[in-house]
Every structure is written in C-alpha cells, then in structure tokens.
CSV table of C-alpha atoms in Angstrom, one decimal:
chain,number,residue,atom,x,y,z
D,1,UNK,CA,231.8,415.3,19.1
D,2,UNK,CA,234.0,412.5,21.0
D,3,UNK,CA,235.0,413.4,23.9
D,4,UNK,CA,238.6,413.3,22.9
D,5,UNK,CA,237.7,416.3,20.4
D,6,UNK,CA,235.2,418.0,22.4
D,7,UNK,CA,238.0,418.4,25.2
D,8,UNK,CA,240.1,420.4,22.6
D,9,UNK,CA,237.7,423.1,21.4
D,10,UNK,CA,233.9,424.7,22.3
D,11,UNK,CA,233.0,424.3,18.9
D,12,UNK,CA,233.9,421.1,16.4
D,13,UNK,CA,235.6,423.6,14.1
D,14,UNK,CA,239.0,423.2,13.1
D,15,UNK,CA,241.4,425.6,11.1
D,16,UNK,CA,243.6,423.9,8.5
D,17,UNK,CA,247.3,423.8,8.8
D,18,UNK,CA,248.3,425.9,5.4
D,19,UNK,CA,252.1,425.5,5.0
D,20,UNK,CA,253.3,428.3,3.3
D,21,UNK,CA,252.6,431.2,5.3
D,22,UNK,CA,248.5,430.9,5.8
D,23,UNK,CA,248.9,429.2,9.2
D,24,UNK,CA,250.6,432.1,11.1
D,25,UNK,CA,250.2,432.6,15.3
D,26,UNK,CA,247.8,435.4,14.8
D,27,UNK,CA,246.0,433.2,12.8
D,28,UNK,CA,245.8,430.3,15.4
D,29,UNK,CA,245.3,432.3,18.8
D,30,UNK,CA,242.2,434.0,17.2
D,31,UNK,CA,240.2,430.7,16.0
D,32,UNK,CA,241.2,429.2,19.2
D,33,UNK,CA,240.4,432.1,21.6
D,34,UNK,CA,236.8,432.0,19.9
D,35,UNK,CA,236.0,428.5,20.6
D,36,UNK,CA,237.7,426.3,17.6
D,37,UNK,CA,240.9,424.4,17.1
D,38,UNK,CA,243.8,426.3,15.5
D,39,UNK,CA,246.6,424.4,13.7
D,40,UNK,CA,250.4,426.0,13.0
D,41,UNK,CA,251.3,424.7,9.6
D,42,UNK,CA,255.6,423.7,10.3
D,43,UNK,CA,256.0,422.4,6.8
D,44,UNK,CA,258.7,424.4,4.7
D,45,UNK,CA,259.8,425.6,8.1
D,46,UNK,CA,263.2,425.2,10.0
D,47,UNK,CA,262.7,423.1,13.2
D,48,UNK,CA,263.9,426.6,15.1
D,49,UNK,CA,261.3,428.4,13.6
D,50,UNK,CA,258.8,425.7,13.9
D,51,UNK,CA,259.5,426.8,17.9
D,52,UNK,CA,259.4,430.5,17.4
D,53,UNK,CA,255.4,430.4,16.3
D,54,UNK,CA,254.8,427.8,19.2
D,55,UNK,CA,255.8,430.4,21.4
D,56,UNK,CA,254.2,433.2,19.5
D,57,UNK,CA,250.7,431.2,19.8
D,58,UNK,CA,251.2,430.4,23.2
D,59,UNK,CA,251.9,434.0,24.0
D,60,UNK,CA,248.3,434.9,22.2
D,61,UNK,CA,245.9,432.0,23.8
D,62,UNK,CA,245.9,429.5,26.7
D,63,UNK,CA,243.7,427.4,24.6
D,64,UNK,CA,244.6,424.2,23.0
D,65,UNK,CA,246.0,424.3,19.3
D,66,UNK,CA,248.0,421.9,17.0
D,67,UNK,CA,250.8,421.5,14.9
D,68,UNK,CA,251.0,419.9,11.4
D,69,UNK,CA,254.2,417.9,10.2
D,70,UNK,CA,254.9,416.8,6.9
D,71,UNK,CA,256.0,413.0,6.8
D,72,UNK,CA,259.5,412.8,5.6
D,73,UNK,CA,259.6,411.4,1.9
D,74,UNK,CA,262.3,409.0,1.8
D,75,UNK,CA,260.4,405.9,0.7
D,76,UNK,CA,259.5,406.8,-2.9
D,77,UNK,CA,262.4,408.1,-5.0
D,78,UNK,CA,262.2,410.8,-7.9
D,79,UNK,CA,262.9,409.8,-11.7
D,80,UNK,CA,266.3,412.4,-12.0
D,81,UNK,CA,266.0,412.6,-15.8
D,82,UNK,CA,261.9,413.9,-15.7
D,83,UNK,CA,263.2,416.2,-13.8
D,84,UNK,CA,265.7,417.6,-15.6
D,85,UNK,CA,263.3,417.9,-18.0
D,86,UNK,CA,261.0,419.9,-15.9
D,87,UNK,CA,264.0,422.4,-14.9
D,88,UNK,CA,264.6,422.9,-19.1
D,89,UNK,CA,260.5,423.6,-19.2
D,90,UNK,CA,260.9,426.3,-16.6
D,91,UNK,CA,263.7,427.9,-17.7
D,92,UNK,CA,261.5,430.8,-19.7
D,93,UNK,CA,259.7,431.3,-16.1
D,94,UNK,CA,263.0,432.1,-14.9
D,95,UNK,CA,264.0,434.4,-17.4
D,96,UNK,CA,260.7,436.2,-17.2
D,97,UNK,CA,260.8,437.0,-13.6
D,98,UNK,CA,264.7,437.6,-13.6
D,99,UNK,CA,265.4,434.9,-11.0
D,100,UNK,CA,267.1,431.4,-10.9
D,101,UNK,CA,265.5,427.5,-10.3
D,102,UNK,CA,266.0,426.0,-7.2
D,103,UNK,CA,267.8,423.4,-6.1
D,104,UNK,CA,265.7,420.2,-6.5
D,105,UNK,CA,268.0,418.2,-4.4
D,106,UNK,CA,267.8,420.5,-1.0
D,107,UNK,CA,266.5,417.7,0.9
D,108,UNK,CA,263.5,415.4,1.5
D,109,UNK,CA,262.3,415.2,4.8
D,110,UNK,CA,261.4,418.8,6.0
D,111,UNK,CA,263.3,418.6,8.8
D,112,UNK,CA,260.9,416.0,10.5
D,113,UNK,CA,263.0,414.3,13.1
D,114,UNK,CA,264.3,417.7,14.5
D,115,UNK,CA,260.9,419.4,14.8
D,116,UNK,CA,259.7,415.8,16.2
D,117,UNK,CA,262.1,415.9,19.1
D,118,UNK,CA,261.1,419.5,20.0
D,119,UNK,CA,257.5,418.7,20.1
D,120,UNK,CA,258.3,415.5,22.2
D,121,UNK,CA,260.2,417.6,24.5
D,122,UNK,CA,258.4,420.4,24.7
D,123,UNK,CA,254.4,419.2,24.6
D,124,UNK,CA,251.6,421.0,22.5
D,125,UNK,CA,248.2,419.8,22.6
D,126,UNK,CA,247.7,418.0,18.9
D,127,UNK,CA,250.0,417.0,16.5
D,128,UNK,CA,248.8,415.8,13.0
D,129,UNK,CA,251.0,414.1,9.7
D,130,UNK,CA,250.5,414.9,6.2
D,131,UNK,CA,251.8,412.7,3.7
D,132,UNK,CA,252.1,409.6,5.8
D,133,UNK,CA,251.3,407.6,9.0
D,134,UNK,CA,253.9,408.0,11.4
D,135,UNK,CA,255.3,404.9,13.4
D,136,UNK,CA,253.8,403.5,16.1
D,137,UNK,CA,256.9,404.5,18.2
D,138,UNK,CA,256.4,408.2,17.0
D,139,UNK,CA,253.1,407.8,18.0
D,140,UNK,CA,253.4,406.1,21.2
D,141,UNK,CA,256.3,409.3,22.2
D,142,UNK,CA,253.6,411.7,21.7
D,143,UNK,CA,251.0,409.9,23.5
D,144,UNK,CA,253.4,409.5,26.9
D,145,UNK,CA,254.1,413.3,26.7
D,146,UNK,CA,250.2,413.7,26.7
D,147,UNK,CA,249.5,414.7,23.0
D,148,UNK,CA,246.5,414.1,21.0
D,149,UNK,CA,247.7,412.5,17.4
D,150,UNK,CA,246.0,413.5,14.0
D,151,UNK,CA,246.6,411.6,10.7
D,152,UNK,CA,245.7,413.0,7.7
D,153,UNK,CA,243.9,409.9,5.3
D,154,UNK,CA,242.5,410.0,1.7
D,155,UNK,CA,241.0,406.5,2.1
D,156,UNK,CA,239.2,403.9,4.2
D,157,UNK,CA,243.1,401.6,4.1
D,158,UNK,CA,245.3,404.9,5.0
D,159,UNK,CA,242.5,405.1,7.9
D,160,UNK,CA,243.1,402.0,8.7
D,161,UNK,CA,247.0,402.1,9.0
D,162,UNK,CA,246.3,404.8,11.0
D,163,UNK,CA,244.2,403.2,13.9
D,164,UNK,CA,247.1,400.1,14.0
D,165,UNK,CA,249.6,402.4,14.3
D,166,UNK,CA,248.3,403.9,17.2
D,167,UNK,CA,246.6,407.7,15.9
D,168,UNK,CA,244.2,409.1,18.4
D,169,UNK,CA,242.0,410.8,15.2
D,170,UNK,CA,242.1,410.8,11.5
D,171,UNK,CA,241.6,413.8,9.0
D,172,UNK,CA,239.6,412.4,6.5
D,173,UNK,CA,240.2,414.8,3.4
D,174,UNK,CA,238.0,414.8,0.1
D,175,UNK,CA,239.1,415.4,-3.0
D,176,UNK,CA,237.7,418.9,-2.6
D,177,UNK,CA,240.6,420.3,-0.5
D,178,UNK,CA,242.6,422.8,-1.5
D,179,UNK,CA,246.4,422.7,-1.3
D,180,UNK,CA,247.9,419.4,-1.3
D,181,UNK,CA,246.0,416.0,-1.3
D,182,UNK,CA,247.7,414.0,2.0
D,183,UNK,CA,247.8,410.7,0.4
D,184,UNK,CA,250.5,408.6,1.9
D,185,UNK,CA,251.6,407.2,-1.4
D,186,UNK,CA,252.1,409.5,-4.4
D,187,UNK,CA,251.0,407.2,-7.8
D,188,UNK,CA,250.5,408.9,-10.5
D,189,UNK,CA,248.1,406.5,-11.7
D,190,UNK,CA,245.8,407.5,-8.7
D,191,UNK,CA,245.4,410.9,-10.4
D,192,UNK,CA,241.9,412.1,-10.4
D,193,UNK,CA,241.0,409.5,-8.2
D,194,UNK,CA,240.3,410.8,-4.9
D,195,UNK,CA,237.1,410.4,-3.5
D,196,UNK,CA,234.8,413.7,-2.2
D,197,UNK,CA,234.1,413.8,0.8
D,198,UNK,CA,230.8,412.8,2.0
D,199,UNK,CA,230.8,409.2,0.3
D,200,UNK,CA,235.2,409.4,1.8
D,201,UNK,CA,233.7,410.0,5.5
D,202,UNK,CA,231.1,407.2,5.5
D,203,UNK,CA,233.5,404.9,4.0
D,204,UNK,CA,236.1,405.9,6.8
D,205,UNK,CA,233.4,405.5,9.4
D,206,UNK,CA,232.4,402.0,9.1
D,207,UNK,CA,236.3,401.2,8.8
D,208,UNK,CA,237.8,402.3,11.7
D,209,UNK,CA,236.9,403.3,15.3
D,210,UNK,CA,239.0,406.5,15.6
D,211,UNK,CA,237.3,409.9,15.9
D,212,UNK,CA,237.0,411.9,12.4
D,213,UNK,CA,237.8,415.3,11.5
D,214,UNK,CA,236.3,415.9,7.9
D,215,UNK,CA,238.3,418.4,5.3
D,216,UNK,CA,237.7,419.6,1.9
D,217,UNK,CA,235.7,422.2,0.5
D,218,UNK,CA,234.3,423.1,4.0
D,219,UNK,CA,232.6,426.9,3.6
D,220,UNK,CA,229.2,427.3,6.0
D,221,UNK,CA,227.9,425.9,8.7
D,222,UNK,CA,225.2,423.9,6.7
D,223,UNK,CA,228.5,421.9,5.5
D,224,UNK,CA,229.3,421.3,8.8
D,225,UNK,CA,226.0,419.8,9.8
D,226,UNK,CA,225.9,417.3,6.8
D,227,UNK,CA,229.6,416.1,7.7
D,228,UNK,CA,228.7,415.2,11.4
D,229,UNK,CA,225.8,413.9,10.0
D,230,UNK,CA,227.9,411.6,7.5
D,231,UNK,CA,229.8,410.1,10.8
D,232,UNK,CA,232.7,413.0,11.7
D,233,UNK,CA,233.0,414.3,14.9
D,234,UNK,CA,234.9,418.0,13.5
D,235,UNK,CA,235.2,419.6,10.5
D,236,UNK,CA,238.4,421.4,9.1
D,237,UNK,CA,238.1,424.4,7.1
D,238,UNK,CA,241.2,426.4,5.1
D,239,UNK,CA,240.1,428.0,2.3
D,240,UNK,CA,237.9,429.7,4.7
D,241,UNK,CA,240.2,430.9,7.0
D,242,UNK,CA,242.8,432.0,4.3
D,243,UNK,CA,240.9,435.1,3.7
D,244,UNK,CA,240.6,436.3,7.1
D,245,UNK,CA,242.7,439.4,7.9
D,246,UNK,CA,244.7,437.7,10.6
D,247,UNK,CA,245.8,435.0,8.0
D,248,UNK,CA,249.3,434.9,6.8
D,249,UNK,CA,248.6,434.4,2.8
D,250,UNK,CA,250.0,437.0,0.5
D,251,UNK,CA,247.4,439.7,-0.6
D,252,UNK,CA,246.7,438.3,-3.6
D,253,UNK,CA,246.0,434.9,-3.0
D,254,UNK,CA,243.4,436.5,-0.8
D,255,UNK,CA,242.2,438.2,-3.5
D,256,UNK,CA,242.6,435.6,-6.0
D,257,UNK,CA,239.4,433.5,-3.7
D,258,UNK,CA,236.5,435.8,-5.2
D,259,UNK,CA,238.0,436.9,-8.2
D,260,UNK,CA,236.7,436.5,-11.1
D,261,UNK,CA,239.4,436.0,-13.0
D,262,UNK,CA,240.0,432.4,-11.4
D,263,UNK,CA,237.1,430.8,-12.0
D,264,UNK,CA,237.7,427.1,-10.9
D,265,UNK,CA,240.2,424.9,-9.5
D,266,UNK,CA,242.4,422.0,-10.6
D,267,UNK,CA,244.3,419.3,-9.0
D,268,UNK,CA,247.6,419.7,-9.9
D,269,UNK,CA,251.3,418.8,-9.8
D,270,UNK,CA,253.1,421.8,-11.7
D,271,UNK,CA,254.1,423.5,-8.8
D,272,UNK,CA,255.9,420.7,-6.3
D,273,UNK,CA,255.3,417.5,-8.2
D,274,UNK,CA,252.8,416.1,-5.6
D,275,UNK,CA,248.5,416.8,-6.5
D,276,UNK,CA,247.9,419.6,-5.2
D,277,UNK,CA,244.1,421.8,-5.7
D,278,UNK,CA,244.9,425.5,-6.7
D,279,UNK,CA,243.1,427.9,-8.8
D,280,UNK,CA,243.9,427.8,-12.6
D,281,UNK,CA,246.1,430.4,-13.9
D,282,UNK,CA,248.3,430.6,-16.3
D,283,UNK,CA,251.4,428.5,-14.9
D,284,UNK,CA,249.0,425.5,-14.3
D,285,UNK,CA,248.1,425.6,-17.5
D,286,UNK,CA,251.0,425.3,-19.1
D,287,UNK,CA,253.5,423.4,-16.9
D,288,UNK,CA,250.4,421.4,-15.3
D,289,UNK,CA,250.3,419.2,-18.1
D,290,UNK,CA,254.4,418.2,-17.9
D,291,UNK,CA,254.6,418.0,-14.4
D,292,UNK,CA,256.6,414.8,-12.9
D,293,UNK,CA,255.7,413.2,-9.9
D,294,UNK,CA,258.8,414.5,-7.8
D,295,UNK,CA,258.0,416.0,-4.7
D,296,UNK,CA,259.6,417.9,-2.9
D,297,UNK,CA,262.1,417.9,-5.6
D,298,UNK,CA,259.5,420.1,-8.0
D,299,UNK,CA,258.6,422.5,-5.1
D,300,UNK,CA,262.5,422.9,-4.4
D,301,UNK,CA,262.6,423.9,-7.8
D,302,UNK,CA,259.6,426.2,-8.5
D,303,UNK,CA,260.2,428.1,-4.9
D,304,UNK,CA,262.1,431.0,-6.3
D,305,UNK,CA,259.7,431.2,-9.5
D,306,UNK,CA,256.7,431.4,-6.7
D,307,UNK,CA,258.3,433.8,-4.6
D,308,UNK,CA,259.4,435.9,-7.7
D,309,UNK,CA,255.6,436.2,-9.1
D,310,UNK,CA,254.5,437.3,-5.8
D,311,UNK,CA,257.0,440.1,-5.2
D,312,UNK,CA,256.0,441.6,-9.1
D,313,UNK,CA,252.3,441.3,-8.3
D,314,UNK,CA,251.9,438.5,-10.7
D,315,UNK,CA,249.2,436.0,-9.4
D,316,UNK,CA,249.4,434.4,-12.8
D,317,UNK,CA,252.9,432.8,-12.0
D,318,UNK,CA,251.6,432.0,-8.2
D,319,UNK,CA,250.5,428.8,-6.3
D,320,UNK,CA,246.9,430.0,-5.6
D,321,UNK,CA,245.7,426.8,-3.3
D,322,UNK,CA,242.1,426.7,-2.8
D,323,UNK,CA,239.1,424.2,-2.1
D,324,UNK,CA,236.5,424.0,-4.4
D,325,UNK,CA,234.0,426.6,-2.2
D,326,UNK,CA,236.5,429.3,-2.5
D,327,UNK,CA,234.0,431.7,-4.4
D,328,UNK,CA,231.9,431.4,-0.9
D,329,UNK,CA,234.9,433.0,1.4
D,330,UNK,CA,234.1,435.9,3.5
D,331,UNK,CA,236.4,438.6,4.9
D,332,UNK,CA,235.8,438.0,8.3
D,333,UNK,CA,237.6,438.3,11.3
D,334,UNK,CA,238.9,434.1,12.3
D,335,UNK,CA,237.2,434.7,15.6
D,336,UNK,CA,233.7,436.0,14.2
D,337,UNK,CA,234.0,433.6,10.8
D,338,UNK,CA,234.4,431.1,14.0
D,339,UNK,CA,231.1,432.5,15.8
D,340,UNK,CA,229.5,432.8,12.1
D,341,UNK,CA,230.3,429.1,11.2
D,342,UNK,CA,228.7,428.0,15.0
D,343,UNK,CA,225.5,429.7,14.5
D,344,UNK,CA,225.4,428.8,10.8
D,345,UNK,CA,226.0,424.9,12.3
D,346,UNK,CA,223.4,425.6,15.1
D,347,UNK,CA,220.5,426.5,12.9
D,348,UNK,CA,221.5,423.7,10.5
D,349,UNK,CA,221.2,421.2,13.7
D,350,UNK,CA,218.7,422.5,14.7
D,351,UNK,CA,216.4,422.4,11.4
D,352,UNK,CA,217.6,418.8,10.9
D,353,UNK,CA,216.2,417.9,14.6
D,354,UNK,CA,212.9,419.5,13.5
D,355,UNK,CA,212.3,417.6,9.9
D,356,UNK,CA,213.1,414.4,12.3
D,357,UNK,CA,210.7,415.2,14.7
D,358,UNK,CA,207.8,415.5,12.3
C-alpha cells in the first residue's frame, strides 16, 4: 500500500459508500475497528443528517473512516418531455402499490455545498466524490483542513482530471460494481461501455501517479491479491459488506444476494436515470428498456415506488444493487468478513510469493 493509504487502515480493505441506507455508523465503526477503511454513504441525505452519522461513527471507533459525496449535477440538463414520458410509463407502478410519483424536479445537487462546508469545518479523515471531480479549490479546502481526497474514475482521462485537480487517491471502478457507475459524464452512447476492472486498473496505473483504490465485483481475498497485483494499492468491497448484519440494507435486498430467484445483474437506468448494476427483477425489465438519461430527476421520481415495494415485501418492484460476485456473499459479521478477507489476501500473497520464488 502507499503510505498515504497504509496510514488510514491495518488492512488495504475498504467498505463502499452505499447511499441509500447500506452505509450506516454500525456499519463503518465495525470494518474500521477490525482493521479496514469504513466509508458513510451522505448521498440522498440532508447535510444535518450527513452530521448526525459522523457523530454516530465517531462515537463507535477512533479509527479513521470516510465520507462519500455525490457531485452536484448541474452541468448536464435533463430532456423534460422523456421524462414526462417516463412518469406516464410508471403510472400503473403507482397504482399497484397505492402510492404517488415523485417530484422529478426536487433538486439536483444533493445538497453538496452544505454538507461540503460541514466537512471543511468539521475535519473527517477521507472524503471521496461520485459522479465528478471536484474543483481544485474544493480540493485544496480539504487538503489545508488535513483530509485525504478520493475520486471515484471509470477511465484512464477521469483519472487524469483527477491528479490536475489536485485528488490525493482515485477509486478506479470496473464495470462490475454494483450500484451506480461514477462516471463523470452520463452519455448514453457510453452505455455498455465500461471497462472491468483488471484491464481499468492497469490502464489507470500507467496514467497517473495517484495511489489506487480498485472497486467492482470485489468478493475474496484472492480478488484482492490480483488487484494489488494489477497496480492498486486498496480494494473496495460493497456488495460484500451489504449482507453483513450490521449493514443498513433492507432485509430483502440482503436476501435478494443468494437467492435464486435473481440470477444475474444488469446495468441499468430504470430506477434514477443514471447506469446503475442491480439484480434483474421484474421493474428492470420492463421500465429498463424506456429509461431516459435523467438523473436525479428519474430517482426523484421512482423514490416513492421504491420505498412502497419495500414496505409490501415486494423485491420485484425494488432497486436490488449488486456487483457481479453477489452469489459469493457471506453473512458475516463486517469485522470478521474484515479478518476473513485479510487471511483470505494473506494466503493469496503468500502463494503468489512462492510460485515466484520457484
């Protein structure tokens, strides 16, 4: 590991920020208090309650953690009319589970300057960006308050934004992750274009200087191994962690990992209007296919719908996110799936260093 990275954690093991409930304090202050990096997940969250779960985590360890921000989306603007249409589409879903739409229009930048001032005023260890690469200012703000900056990049030129503009790291994610892809631009014509990850962390490596954390599709230890031996100096892991009994995702999403019912995964936009890797149920199937490229607007809208499926037991009508290893999740504890995932890393190091030696 750098030594940037190595200062933050025993082990080069990092838990995902899941926005939407996975990335809870319990969560956090257990993968950190066994040796990894925990990450609080402050998209879809009020800058206020962004706070709250700072204090929470800070209440459960004295150990370094993160927090994840979603860039604002104010550069790229929504066609209205495909969304209208969307909102016509999903007006059976609404009649079925007895609730109304959303409001597409109930904002666009998740609250991002607010929860930026509170983390430049009150210091936490790391802060990463999804979505985008933050200003150098930004950047610069965090680095005078002593904070280590994360960018999330889904390409060697997103990496290299990233290094001018002053990030201390990059999360290189493969187009295995689950939830949403962190591209900084969303074009639909880059659909199904994503690179995986092993051939996506080489590529970053001989762009940029920055240290690497690799995501997507991250289940063992053996996975581990081959990503530090690709050029990354930490590995993220979420669909891992989602499972774990501290985690913060509804019951049956957890379920929904091994079950087989859900038998693969899909990139797709039918549930906020940005890619986004899930299981395939039935929603996906039919509204994946119509979905504009509107995000946040089609999350805005499909929030109730979500919310709705959960509370009648319907993992059907859900957003199910999950990275391509989800059938290899185990119920363990974060702290021992921490330990687990160090041995597992250990013993994959170790038999590397011995087919070297002979």
């Amino acid at each position: 590991m750098s030594s940037a990275l190595n200062d933050l954690c025993r082990y080069p093991i990092v838990q995902a920020p899941m926005a939407g409930g996975g990335s809870c304090p319990q969560l956090v202050g257990a993968v950190c208090e066994a040796g990894g990096l925990g990450f609080l997940a402050a998209g879809y969250k009020t800058a206020g309650g962004m706070y709250q779960e700072i204090k929470q985590v800070r209440g459960l360890t004295g150990q370094p953690f993160g927090v994840n921000l979603f860039m604002p989306q104010t550069g790229q603007t929504a066609d209205a009319g495909a969304i209208e249409v969307y909102r016509h589409q999903l007006a059976g879903e609404a009649t079925w589970y007895e609730t109304e739409l959303g409001d597409a229009d109930n904002g666009r930048d998740d609250g991002y300057e607010a929860k930026l001032a509170i983390l430049v005023d009150d210091p936490v260890p790391v802060v990463s960006f999804t979505f985008g690469c933050p200003t150098r200012d930004t950047l610069d703000a965090l680095a005078r308050v002593g904070t280590f900056t994360v960018v999330t990049v889904t390409s060697a030129e997103e990496a290299r934004a990233a290094q001018w503009a002053g990030a201390d790291a990059v999360c290189v994610q493969g187009v295995e992750a689950g939830g949403h892809q962190g591209t900084h631009r969303d074009d639909l014509e880059s659909d199904g274009a994503g690179l995986g990850l092993l051939a996506l962390v080489t590529q970053v490596r001989e762009s940029v200087q920055l240290p690497i954390i690799a995501t997507g599709g991250l289940m063992r230890g053996g996975q581990i191994a081959a990503v530090l031996a690709a050029g990354a100096d930490a590995a993220q892991l979420g669909t891992a962690f989602l499972v774990s009994p501290e985690s913060g995702a509804h019951l049956l999403h957890k379920q929904a990992m091994t079950n087989p019912l859900f038998v693969r995964t899909e990139l797709t936009r039918a549930f906020s209007g940005r890619p986004a890797r899930g299981l395939v149920n039935r929603f996906m199937r039919e509204h994946g296919p119509y979905a504009p490229a509107a995000y946040p607007e089609v999350h805005h809208l499909t929030t109730p719908l979500r919310k709705a499926a959960a509370t009648a037991g319907d993992a059907q009508g859900m957003a199910l996110w999950a990275g391509q290893g989800h059938r290899m999740a185990r119920e363990l504890p974060a702290g021992q799936l921490v330990e687990v995932l160090a041995a597992e890393l250990d013993t994959a190091l170790t038999a590397l260093a011995h087919r070297s030696a002979s």
